[in-house]
Coordinates of C-alpha atoms in Angstrom, one line a residue:
X1 CA -22.4 11.9 -9.4
X2 CA -21.2 12.1 -12.9
X3 CA -21.7 9.1 -15.2
X4 CA -19.9 8.8 -18.5
X5 CA -19.7 6.2 -21.3
X6 CA -17.9 5.8 -24.6
X7 CA -20.7 5.0 -27.1
X8 CA -19.7 6.1 -30.6
X9 CA -22.2 3.5 -32.0
X10 CA -25.1 5.6 -30.7
X11 CA -26.8 7.3 -33.7
X12 CA -29.1 9.7 -31.8
X13 CA -29.1 9.5 -28.0
X14 CA -27.9 7.7 -24.9
X15 CA -29.9 7.5 -21.7
X16 CA -28.8 6.7 -18.2
X17 CA -31.1 4.5 -16.2
X18 CA -30.4 4.9 -12.5
X19 CA -32.5 3.4 -9.7
X20 CA -35.7 3.7 -11.7
X21 CA -35.1 7.2 -13.1
X22 CA -34.1 8.0 -16.7
X23 CA -31.6 10.8 -17.5
X24 CA -30.7 12.1 -20.9
X25 CA -27.0 12.1 -21.5
X26 CA -25.2 14.8 -23.4
X27 CA -22.2 14.4 -25.8
X28 CA -18.9 15.4 -24.3
X29 CA -17.6 18.3 -26.4
X30 CA -14.0 17.5 -25.5
X31 CA -14.1 13.7 -26.3
X32 CA -15.6 12.3 -29.5
X33 CA -18.0 9.4 -28.8
X34 CA -18.3 10.1 -25.1
X35 CA -21.6 10.8 -23.3
X36 CA -22.1 12.2 -19.8
X37 CA -24.9 12.9 -17.3
X38 CA -25.3 13.9 -13.6
X39 CA -27.5 11.8 -11.3
X40 CA -27.8 11.2 -7.6
X41 CA -26.0 8.0 -6.7
X42 CA -23.8 6.4 -4.1
X43 CA -22.3 3.0 -3.1
X44 CA -24.5 0.2 -4.5
X45 CA -26.7 2.4 -6.8
X46 CA -27.8 0.2 -9.7
X47 CA -27.6 1.8 -13.2
X48 CA -27.1 1.1 -16.9
X49 CA -27.1 2.8 -20.3
X50 CA -29.5 2.5 -23.3
X51 CA -28.5 3.5 -26.8
X52 CA -31.1 4.9 -29.2
X53 CA -34.0 3.6 -27.2
X54 CA -32.6 0.1 -27.0
X55 CA -32.3 -2.2 -23.9
X56 CA -30.6 -1.1 -20.8
X57 CA -27.1 -2.5 -20.8
X58 CA -24.4 -2.7 -18.1
X59 CA -21.6 -0.1 -18.1
X60 CA -18.5 -1.3 -20.0
X61 CA -16.4 0.1 -17.1
X62 CA -18.6 -1.3 -14.4
X63 CA -16.9 -1.8 -11.1
X64 CA -19.5 -4.3 -9.9
X65 CA -22.1 -6.6 -11.5
X66 CA -24.1 -7.8 -8.5
X67 CA -26.6 -9.8 -10.6
X68 CA -24.0 -11.2 -13.1
X69 CA -22.9 -10.0 -16.5
X70 CA -26.4 -9.5 -17.9
X71 CA -27.7 -7.4 -15.0
X72 CA -27.3 -3.7 -14.1
X73 CA -24.1 -2.3 -12.9
X74 CA -23.6 -1.0 -9.4
X75 CA -21.6 2.0 -8.1
X76 CA -18.5 1.2 -6.1
X77 CA -16.9 3.7 -3.8
X78 CA -13.3 2.6 -3.9
X79 CA -12.4 4.9 -1.0
X80 CA -14.9 3.3 1.4
X81 CA -12.7 0.3 2.3
X82 CA -10.3 1.0 5.2
X83 CA -7.1 -0.8 4.5
X84 CA -5.5 -2.5 7.5
X85 CA -2.1 -3.6 6.4
X86 CA 0.5 -1.1 5.3
X87 CA 2.2 -2.5 2.2
X88 CA 5.6 -1.4 0.8
X89 CA 5.3 -3.9 -2.1
X90 CA 7.1 -7.0 -3.0
X91 CA 8.9 -7.3 -6.3
X92 CA 9.5 -10.3 -8.5
X93 CA 13.3 -11.1 -8.0
X94 CA 13.6 -13.9 -5.5
X95 CA 9.9 -14.7 -5.6
X96 CA 8.1 -18.0 -5.4
X97 CA 4.6 -17.8 -7.0
X98 CA 1.5 -19.9 -6.4
X99 CA -1.3 -20.1 -9.0
X100 CA -4.6 -20.3 -7.2
X101 CA -8.2 -20.7 -8.6
X102 CA -10.6 -19.1 -6.1
X103 CA -13.5 -21.3 -7.1
X104 CA -11.7 -24.6 -6.3
X105 CA -9.1 -23.7 -3.7
X106 CA -11.7 -24.4 -1.1
X107 CA -15.1 -26.2 -1.3
X108 CA -16.8 -22.8 -0.6
X109 CA -15.1 -21.3 -3.6
X110 CA -15.0 -17.7 -2.3
X111 CA -12.2 -15.1 -1.7
X112 CA -12.9 -15.0 2.0
X113 CA -12.6 -18.8 2.3
X114 CA -9.3 -18.7 0.3
X115 CA -8.0 -15.9 2.6
X116 CA -8.6 -18.2 5.5
X117 CA -6.1 -20.7 3.9
X118 CA -3.3 -18.2 3.2
X119 CA -1.2 -19.2 6.3
X120 CA -0.6 -22.5 4.5
X121 CA 1.2 -20.6 1.8
X122 CA 3.3 -18.7 4.3
X123 CA 4.4 -21.9 5.9
X124 CA 5.2 -23.3 2.5
X125 CA 7.5 -20.4 1.7
X126 CA 5.5 -18.8 -1.1
X127 CA 6.0 -15.1 -1.6
X128 CA 3.2 -14.2 -4.1
X129 CA -0.3 -15.6 -4.8
X130 CA -1.3 -15.5 -8.5
X131 CA -5.1 -15.5 -8.7
X132 CA -6.7 -16.8 -11.8
X133 CA -9.2 -14.4 -13.5
X134 CA -11.8 -12.7 -11.3
X135 CA -13.9 -10.8 -13.8
X136 CA -17.6 -11.6 -13.9
X137 CA -18.7 -14.5 -16.1
X138 CA -22.0 -16.4 -16.6
X139 CA -23.1 -18.7 -13.8
X140 CA -21.3 -19.4 -10.6
X141 CA -18.4 -21.7 -11.5
X142 CA -15.8 -21.5 -14.3
X143 CA -12.1 -21.0 -15.0
X144 CA -12.7 -17.2 -15.4
X145 CA -11.3 -16.8 -18.9
X146 CA -14.7 -15.8 -20.3
X147 CA -15.1 -12.7 -18.3
X148 CA -16.8 -9.6 -19.8
X149 CA -16.5 -6.7 -17.3
X150 CA -12.8 -6.1 -17.1
X151 CA -13.1 -3.7 -14.1
X152 CA -15.3 -5.8 -11.9
X153 CA -15.0 -8.9 -9.5
X154 CA -17.1 -12.0 -10.0
X155 CA -20.0 -11.7 -7.5
X156 CA -20.1 -15.4 -6.4
X157 CA -16.5 -15.0 -5.3
X158 CA -17.5 -12.2 -3.0
X159 CA -17.4 -9.1 -5.2
X160 CA -15.0 -6.1 -4.9
X161 CA -14.8 -5.8 -1.1
X162 CA -14.0 -9.5 -0.8
X163 CA -11.0 -9.0 -3.1
X164 CA -9.8 -6.1 -0.9
X165 CA -10.2 -8.3 2.2
X166 CA -8.2 -11.0 0.5
X167 CA -5.4 -8.7 -0.6
X168 CA -5.3 -7.1 2.9
X169 CA -4.9 -10.4 4.6
X170 CA -2.3 -11.5 2.1
X171 CA -0.3 -8.4 2.7
X172 CA -0.7 -8.7 6.4
X173 CA 1.0 -12.1 6.0
X174 CA 3.7 -10.7 3.8
X175 CA 2.3 -12.2 0.6
X176 CA 2.2 -10.3 -2.7
X177 CA -0.9 -10.7 -4.9
X178 CA -0.9 -11.1 -8.7
X179 CA -4.0 -11.2 -10.9
X180 CA -4.5 -13.0 -14.2
X181 CA -6.2 -10.7 -16.6
X182 CA -7.5 -11.5 -20.1
X183 CA -7.2 -8.8 -22.8
X184 CA -7.2 -11.0 -25.8
X185 CA -10.9 -11.9 -25.9
X186 CA -14.1 -11.4 -23.9
X187 CA -17.3 -13.4 -23.4
X188 CA -19.0 -14.4 -25.6
X189 CA -22.0 -14.6 -23.2
X190 CA -22.9 -11.3 -21.6
X191 CA -20.5 -9.3 -23.9
X192 CA -22.3 -6.1 -24.9
X193 CA -19.2 -4.1 -25.8
X194 CA -19.9 -4.3 -29.6
X195 CA -23.1 -2.4 -29.0
X196 CA -21.2 0.6 -27.6
X197 CA -18.2 0.8 -29.9
X198 CA -15.6 -0.9 -32.1
X199 CA -14.0 -2.9 -29.3
X200 CA -13.4 -5.8 -31.8
X201 CA -12.1 -6.0 -35.3
X202 CA -12.3 -8.6 -38.1
X203 CA -8.9 -7.3 -39.3
X204 CA -7.4 -10.1 -37.2
X205 CA -8.7 -13.4 -35.9
X206 CA -7.9 -15.4 -32.8
X207 CA -8.9 -18.9 -31.6
X208 CA -11.8 -17.2 -29.9
X209 CA -13.0 -15.3 -33.0
X210 CA -12.5 -11.7 -34.0
X211 CA -9.7 -9.9 -32.3
X212 CA -9.8 -7.1 -29.7
X213 CA -9.3 -3.8 -31.6
X214 CA -5.8 -2.6 -30.9
X215 CA -4.9 -1.1 -34.3
X216 CA -8.0 -0.5 -36.4
X217 CA -10.2 2.7 -36.3
X218 CA -11.4 3.5 -32.8
X219 CA -8.5 1.6 -31.2
X220 CA -7.3 4.6 -29.2
X221 CA -10.2 4.3 -26.9
X222 CA -10.1 0.5 -26.8
X223 CA -6.5 0.6 -25.7
X224 CA -7.3 3.2 -23.1
X225 CA -10.1 0.9 -21.9
X226 CA -7.6 -2.0 -21.4
X227 CA -4.9 0.3 -19.9
X228 CA -7.4 1.8 -17.5
X229 CA -8.6 -1.6 -16.3
X230 CA -5.1 -2.8 -15.7
X231 CA -4.1 0.2 -13.7
X232 CA -7.3 0.1 -11.7
X233 CA -6.5 -3.4 -10.5
X234 CA -3.1 -2.3 -9.3
X235 CA -4.2 1.0 -7.8
X236 CA -7.7 0.3 -6.4
X237 CA -7.0 -3.2 -5.1
X238 CA -3.3 -2.7 -4.2
X239 CA -2.3 -5.6 -6.3
X240 CA 1.4 -6.2 -6.9
X241 CA 1.4 -7.5 -10.5
X242 CA -0.7 -8.8 -13.4
X243 CA -0.4 -11.9 -15.4
X244 CA -1.4 -11.2 -19.0
X245 CA -3.2 -14.1 -20.7
X246 CA -2.0 -15.3 -24.2
X247 CA -0.3 -12.1 -25.3
X248 CA 0.5 -13.8 -28.7
X249 CA -3.2 -13.3 -29.5
X250 CA -2.9 -9.5 -29.0
X251 CA -2.7 -8.5 -32.7
X252 CA -1.2 -5.0 -32.9
X253 CA 0.5 -3.5 -36.0
X254 CA 0.9 0.0 -34.6
X255 CA 4.4 1.4 -34.1
X256 CA 3.8 1.6 -30.3
X257 CA 2.7 -1.9 -29.4
X258 CA 0.0 -2.2 -26.8
X259 CA 2.2 -4.2 -24.5
X260 CA 5.0 -1.5 -24.6
X261 CA 2.4 1.1 -23.8
X262 CA 1.0 -1.0 -20.9
X263 CA 4.5 -1.6 -19.4
X264 CA 5.3 2.1 -19.5
X265 CA 2.0 2.9 -17.8
X266 CA 2.6 0.3 -15.1
X267 CA 6.2 1.5 -14.5
X268 CA 4.9 5.1 -14.2
X269 CA 2.2 4.0 -11.7
X270 CA 4.9 2.1 -9.6
X271 CA 6.9 5.3 -9.4
X272 CA 3.8 7.3 -8.4
X273 CA 2.8 4.7 -5.7
X274 CA 6.3 4.2 -4.5
X275 CA 6.1 0.4 -4.6
X276 CA 7.2 -2.3 -7.2
X277 CA 4.7 -3.4 -9.8
X278 CA 5.2 -6.0 -12.5
X279 CA 3.7 -7.6 -15.6
X280 CA 4.0 -11.4 -16.4
X281 CA 3.1 -12.5 -19.9
X282 CA 1.9 -15.8 -21.1
X283 CA 3.4 -16.2 -24.5
X284 CA 3.8 -18.9 -27.1
X285 CA 6.4 -16.9 -29.1
X286 CA 9.7 -17.8 -27.4
X287 CA 10.6 -14.1 -28.2
X288 CA 12.9 -12.4 -25.7
X289 CA 11.8 -9.0 -26.9
X290 CA 8.8 -9.3 -24.6
X291 CA 11.0 -9.2 -21.5
X292 CA 13.7 -6.9 -22.9
X293 CA 13.6 -3.4 -21.3
X294 CA 12.1 -0.7 -23.5
X295 CA 15.3 1.3 -23.4
X296 CA 17.0 -1.7 -25.1
X297 CA 14.3 -1.9 -27.8
X298 CA 12.1 -4.5 -26.1
X299 CA 8.4 -4.3 -24.9
X300 CA 9.4 -3.9 -21.3
X301 CA 7.4 -6.7 -19.6
X302 CA 8.9 -7.9 -16.4
X303 CA 8.6 -11.6 -16.9
X304 CA 7.0 -14.4 -18.9
X305 CA 5.9 -18.0 -18.5
X306 CA 8.4 -20.4 -19.9
X307 CA 6.5 -23.3 -21.5
X308 CA 9.7 -24.7 -23.0
X309 CA 11.0 -25.6 -19.5
X310 CA 7.7 -27.2 -18.6
X311 CA 7.4 -29.2 -21.8
X312 CA 11.0 -30.6 -21.6
X313 CA 10.5 -31.5 -17.9
X314 CA 7.1 -33.1 -18.6
X315 CA 8.4 -35.3 -21.4
X316 CA 11.4 -36.3 -19.3
X317 CA 9.1 -37.3 -16.4
X318 CA 6.2 -38.9 -18.4
X319 CA 7.5 -40.1 -21.7
X320 CA 4.6 -38.4 -23.4
X321 CA 5.2 -37.1 -27.0
X322 CA 1.9 -36.1 -28.4
X323 CA 1.0 -32.6 -29.6
X324 CA 3.5 -29.9 -28.6
X325 CA 5.5 -32.4 -26.5
X326 CA 6.7 -33.9 -29.9
X327 CA 9.6 -31.4 -30.2
X328 CA 10.9 -32.3 -26.7
X329 CA 10.3 -36.0 -26.6
X330 CA 13.2 -37.1 -29.0
X331 CA 15.8 -36.2 -26.3
X332 CA 14.0 -34.8 -23.3
X333 CA 17.0 -34.5 -21.0
X334 CA 18.9 -32.7 -23.7
X335 CA 16.0 -30.3 -24.1
X336 CA 15.8 -29.8 -20.4
X337 CA 19.5 -29.1 -20.1
X338 CA 19.2 -26.5 -22.9
X339 CA 16.3 -24.7 -21.2
X340 CA 18.2 -24.6 -17.8
X341 CA 21.2 -22.9 -19.3
X342 CA 19.6 -20.9 -22.2
X343 CA 16.1 -20.2 -21.2
X344 CA 14.3 -21.2 -24.3
X345 CA 14.5 -24.6 -26.1
X346 CA 13.1 -23.1 -29.3
X347 CA 15.5 -20.3 -30.2
X348 CA 15.2 -20.4 -34.0
X349 CA 15.2 -24.2 -34.1
X350 CA 12.9 -26.2 -36.3
X351 CA 9.6 -27.2 -34.6
X352 CA 8.1 -30.4 -35.9
X353 CA 4.9 -29.6 -34.1
X354 CA 4.6 -26.3 -35.9
X355 CA 6.2 -27.4 -39.2
X356 CA 8.5 -24.4 -39.2
X357 CA 11.3 -22.7 -37.3
X358 CA 10.3 -21.1 -34.0
X359 CA 11.7 -18.7 -31.4
X360 CA 14.7 -16.5 -31.0
X361 CA 17.9 -16.8 -28.9
X362 CA 17.8 -15.2 -25.5
X363 CA 20.9 -13.0 -24.7
X364 CA 22.1 -14.6 -21.4
X365 CA 24.4 -11.7 -20.7
X366 CA 21.6 -9.1 -20.4
X367 CA 18.5 -11.2 -19.5
X368 CA 18.0 -12.0 -15.8
X369 CA 16.8 -15.5 -15.3
X370 CA 14.1 -14.3 -12.9
X371 CA 12.3 -12.9 -15.9
X372 CA 11.3 -16.5 -16.9
X373 CA 8.8 -18.4 -14.8
X374 CA 9.5 -22.2 -14.4
X375 CA 6.8 -24.7 -13.4
X376 CA 5.9 -28.4 -13.4
X377 CA 2.2 -27.8 -13.7
X378 CA -0.3 -25.0 -14.4
X379 CA -4.0 -24.6 -14.8
X380 CA -3.5 -25.0 -18.6
X381 CA -1.2 -28.0 -18.4
X382 CA -3.5 -29.9 -16.0
X383 CA -7.0 -28.6 -16.9
X384 CA -6.6 -29.0 -20.7
X385 CA -5.9 -32.7 -20.4
X386 CA -9.0 -34.8 -21.1
X387 CA -9.5 -35.8 -17.5
X388 CA -7.7 -33.0 -15.8
X389 CA -5.2 -35.4 -14.3
X390 CA -2.2 -34.0 -12.3
X391 CA 1.3 -35.5 -12.5
X392 CA 0.5 -37.2 -9.2
X393 CA -2.0 -39.4 -10.9
X394 CA 0.7 -41.2 -12.9
X395 CA 4.1 -40.5 -11.3
X396 CA 5.6 -42.0 -8.2
X397 CA 6.3 -39.7 -5.2
X398 CA 10.0 -40.0 -6.1
X399 CA 9.5 -38.6 -9.6
X400 CA 7.4 -35.8 -8.2
X401 CA 10.2 -35.1 -5.8
X402 CA 12.6 -34.9 -8.8
X403 CA 10.3 -32.5 -10.6
X404 CA 10.0 -30.3 -7.5
X405 CA 13.8 -30.2 -7.1
X406 CA 14.4 -29.2 -10.7
X407 CA 11.7 -26.5 -10.6
X408 CA 12.7 -25.0 -7.2
X409 CA 16.4 -25.0 -7.8
X410 CA 16.3 -23.9 -11.4
X411 CA 17.4 -20.3 -12.3
X412 CA 13.9 -19.3 -13.1
X413 CA 11.2 -17.8 -10.9
X414 CA 9.3 -20.9 -9.7
X415 CA 5.6 -21.1 -9.8
X416 CA 3.4 -23.8 -8.2
X417 CA -0.1 -24.8 -9.2
X418 CA -2.3 -25.1 -6.2
X419 CA -2.2 -28.5 -4.5
X420 CA 0.9 -29.8 -6.3
X421 CA 2.9 -29.1 -3.1
X422 CA 1.3 -32.1 -1.5
X423 CA 0.7 -34.2 -4.7
X424 CA -3.0 -33.5 -4.6
X425 CA -5.1 -36.6 -5.5
X426 CA -7.9 -34.4 -6.8
X427 CA -8.0 -33.7 -10.6
X428 CA -8.4 -30.2 -11.9
X429 CA -10.9 -30.4 -14.8
X430 CA -12.4 -28.1 -17.3
X431 CA -15.8 -26.8 -16.0
X432 CA -18.3 -24.1 -17.0
X433 CA -21.7 -22.9 -15.8
X434 CA -23.1 -21.3 -18.9
X435 CA -26.6 -20.0 -18.5
X436 CA -27.2 -20.0 -22.2
X437 CA -28.4 -23.5 -23.1
X438 CA -27.1 -23.3 -26.7
X439 CA -23.6 -22.1 -25.6
X440 CA -23.5 -24.8 -22.9
X441 CA -24.3 -27.5 -25.4
X442 CA -21.7 -26.2 -27.9
X443 CA -19.0 -26.1 -25.2
X444 CA -19.9 -29.7 -24.1
X445 CA -19.9 -31.1 -27.6
X446 CA -16.8 -29.2 -28.6
X447 CA -14.9 -30.6 -25.7
X448 CA -15.9 -34.1 -26.5
X449 CA -15.0 -33.7 -30.2
X450 CA -11.6 -32.3 -29.3
X451 CA -10.6 -35.3 -27.3
X452 CA -12.3 -37.8 -29.5
X453 CA -9.8 -36.8 -32.1
X454 CA -7.1 -38.0 -29.7
X455 CA -8.7 -41.4 -29.0
X456 CA -10.8 -40.6 -26.0
X457 CA -14.3 -42.0 -25.7
X458 CA -17.0 -39.4 -25.3
X459 CA -18.2 -40.9 -22.0
X460 CA -14.6 -40.5 -20.5
X461 CA -14.5 -36.8 -21.1
X462 CA -16.1 -35.0 -18.1
X463 CA -19.1 -32.9 -18.8
X464 CA -18.0 -29.3 -18.1
X465 CA -21.5 -28.2 -17.3
X466 CA -22.0 -30.9 -14.7
X467 CA -21.5 -29.3 -11.2
X468 CA -19.8 -32.5 -10.1
X469 CA -16.9 -31.7 -12.5
X470 CA -16.2 -28.6 -10.5
X471 CA -16.7 -30.3 -7.2
X472 CA -14.2 -33.0 -8.1
X473 CA -11.7 -30.3 -8.9
X474 CA -11.8 -28.8 -5.4
X475 CA -8.7 -29.4 -3.2
X476 CA -9.1 -31.9 -0.4
X477 CA -7.6 -30.2 2.6
X478 CA -7.4 -33.4 4.6
X479 CA -4.7 -34.8 2.2
X480 CA -1.7 -32.9 3.5
X481 CA -2.0 -34.6 6.9
X482 CA -1.6 -38.1 5.6
X483 CA 0.8 -40.2 3.5
X484 CA 2.1 -39.9 0.9
X485 CA 1.0 -36.3 0.7
X486 CA 2.6 -35.2 4.0
X487 CA 6.1 -36.3 2.8
X488 CA 5.8 -34.5 -0.5
X489 CA 4.6 -31.3 1.3
X490 CA 7.6 -31.5 3.7
X491 CA 9.9 -31.8 0.6
X492 CA 8.5 -28.7 -1.0
X493 CA 8.9 -26.7 2.2
X494 CA 12.5 -27.9 2.5
X495 CA 13.3 -26.9 -1.1
X496 CA 11.7 -23.5 -0.9
X497 CA 13.4 -22.8 2.4
X498 CA 16.7 -23.7 0.7
X499 CA 15.9 -21.4 -2.2
X500 CA 15.4 -18.5 0.1
X501 CA 18.5 -19.4 2.2
X502 CA 21.1 -20.1 -0.5
X503 CA 22.0 -17.0 -2.6
X504 CA 23.3 -19.2 -5.4
X505 CA 19.8 -20.4 -6.0
X506 CA 18.5 -16.9 -6.8
X507 CA 21.5 -15.9 -8.8
X508 CA 19.9 -14.5 -12.0
X509 CA 22.9 -15.3 -14.3
X510 CA 21.8 -18.0 -16.8
X511 CA 25.4 -18.3 -18.1
X512 CA 26.5 -19.5 -14.7
X513 CA 24.3 -22.7 -14.9
X514 CA 26.4 -25.7 -16.0
X515 CA 24.4 -28.9 -16.9
X516 CA 25.5 -32.5 -17.4
X517 CA 23.2 -35.5 -18.1
X518 CA 22.9 -39.0 -19.4
X519 CA 19.9 -39.5 -21.7
X520 CA 20.1 -43.3 -21.5
X521 CA 20.7 -43.6 -17.7
X522 CA 18.1 -40.9 -17.1
X523 CA 20.1 -38.7 -14.7
X524 CA 20.7 -35.0 -14.9
X525 CA 22.9 -32.7 -12.7
X526 CA 23.6 -29.0 -12.8
X527 CA 25.7 -26.4 -10.9
X528 CA 24.7 -23.1 -9.6
X529 CA 27.6 -21.5 -7.9
X530 CA 28.5 -23.8 -4.9
X531 CA 25.2 -25.6 -5.1
X532 CA 24.9 -28.9 -7.0
X533 CA 21.6 -30.5 -7.9
X534 CA 21.2 -34.0 -9.2
X535 CA 18.1 -36.1 -10.1
X536 CA 17.8 -39.7 -11.2
X537 CA 14.6 -40.2 -13.2
X538 CA 15.4 -43.9 -13.7
X539 CA 14.2 -46.8 -11.6
X540 CA 17.7 -48.1 -10.9
X541 CA 20.5 -46.4 -8.9
X542 CA 22.8 -44.2 -11.0
X543 CA 26.4 -43.1 -10.6
X544 CA 26.5 -39.3 -11.3
X545 CA 30.0 -37.9 -12.0
X546 CA 29.8 -34.5 -10.3
X547 CA 33.6 -34.0 -10.0
X548 CA 33.0 -32.8 -6.5
X549 CA 34.8 -34.5 -3.6
X550 CA 33.9 -32.2 -0.6
X551 CA 30.2 -31.6 -0.4
X552 CA 27.4 -31.5 2.2
X553 CA 23.9 -32.7 1.6
X554 CA 21.4 -29.9 1.9
X555 CA 18.3 -31.9 1.0
X556 CA 17.7 -35.4 -0.3
X557 CA 14.6 -37.3 -1.1
X558 CA 16.3 -40.6 -0.2
X559 CA 19.4 -41.0 1.9
X560 CA 22.5 -40.3 -0.2
X561 CA 26.1 -40.8 0.8
X562 CA 28.6 -38.0 0.1
X563 CA 30.4 -38.2 -3.3
X564 CA 33.2 -40.8 -3.4
X565 CA 36.9 -40.2 -3.9
X566 CA 36.4 -39.7 -7.6
X567 CA 33.8 -37.0 -7.0
X568 CA 30.9 -39.3 -8.2
X569 CA 27.6 -39.5 -6.4
X570 CA 25.6 -42.7 -6.0
X571 CA 22.0 -41.6 -6.4
X572 CA 19.0 -44.0 -5.8
X573 CA 16.4 -44.5 -8.4
X574 CA 13.7 -41.8 -8.8
X575 CA 15.3 -39.5 -6.3
X576 CA 16.9 -36.1 -6.0
X577 CA 19.6 -34.4 -4.0
X578 CA 20.9 -30.9 -3.4
X579 CA 24.5 -30.5 -2.2
X580 CA 26.7 -27.6 -1.2
X581 CA 30.4 -27.6 -2.1
X582 CA 32.7 -27.3 1.0

């Protein structure tokens, strides 16, 4: 078997250490900085590389780290797994996504245990599972955003074959699978890439330190490393799409932006495989160029998370106005109405939170609404609260029903965060399992200082290193069978079924959305073709002037009479209704 590694930092020699034997590697005459060697190896063979007589390190392109990020790499034969389910692919238009963290979706915290719960998602009406990051990280439990081997699967989750079994089972049930990948930072623990080459640069800085090298000397190979990893997930594991973490932290001054290069490569792979593939960005930029096709001068990503919709909805539901919610809290229903019809709230407007203008207008005539993801909760919006409290911890079932109605009938591609469909009573907190004591203490103290600045007592901030923090965050699968969770779950199922059944609810035309609201009375209504949606966030009944006399109730949280002779709807407090014009 041929082994190869890009190690331009090596001054003199690189050696391959394979199952107790040492092999001298030779420079590749065709590729500067690359070294290669032949050695007998097969599935499971342990190996690593040493530069200039230094310690044996894992392969930067390792497909498996059976002993964690610090241990040797292992050979994976990608052809060994026999796929059971034929899969034509499932694209993003018309999708309903479900964000899932493998380590807390079940108490076991494995891919196989999660696969056993996939039928729940089919019954719910979900079309795609979006898995949070799976790359190896220190310890057993964590969010996954500190991965270091971008081609491998976290061993405590089950390793590479467990992911293939998960994908196979999902596809057998008709579910697409999306993976969250992190290209903007790695590690820090177990990150040996700087020993091999200029994977990072101090030309730019990010919240996690020096930036990944996308435009400095040596960046050609770094970009190829990231591109190769992305394509490997899609090809080797038959994934349907990737979610790209915090792309605003990918600093790239080159004429061909890395994201444009990635989108072109993924589109080419989709054509080669004959099935749809897509990229979803997490972005703080409110910049429509991300999701504008390359032929129209954009970067060509297929969709992006829309935090503006979330923030407007969150402030309307909770009344919170701290941090980035400040911009939305002055008139939350007006902010929500703007996002429903125009995609972004910040489209060049002044942001008090940032102290400057922010965003750019989205062209509604050429941007399909399915390219924006809408959600009421995500791992970030729950887990980055001091106590990881979900909306269900502070809102009535009626307000949760309103949130679900707005999200699942909005023009955007909806995404649920695991457990929200039954108003899970479990929190989802920030947890880590760092094996480096100094790093563990730094994370613990940093978390406490962060929230102390916002008025939280240190003892009220969960210790991320305490295993009980992770255990509290696991879903309780007995909840969906009892009140009030069962009613909320039935509501989600009803709304998702309506979304699939009513073509107007997947119409991608943002300009077709017409919104009315009353900030003081706390009601909002919007029209999508022949469908009307109304929510009353106030405690008292509201009279909502729909201008609609003939209508049939498709779904209602509380019993609602048909509109009166004036076309007005009497809507109970903290309730929602979906109607169809007749």
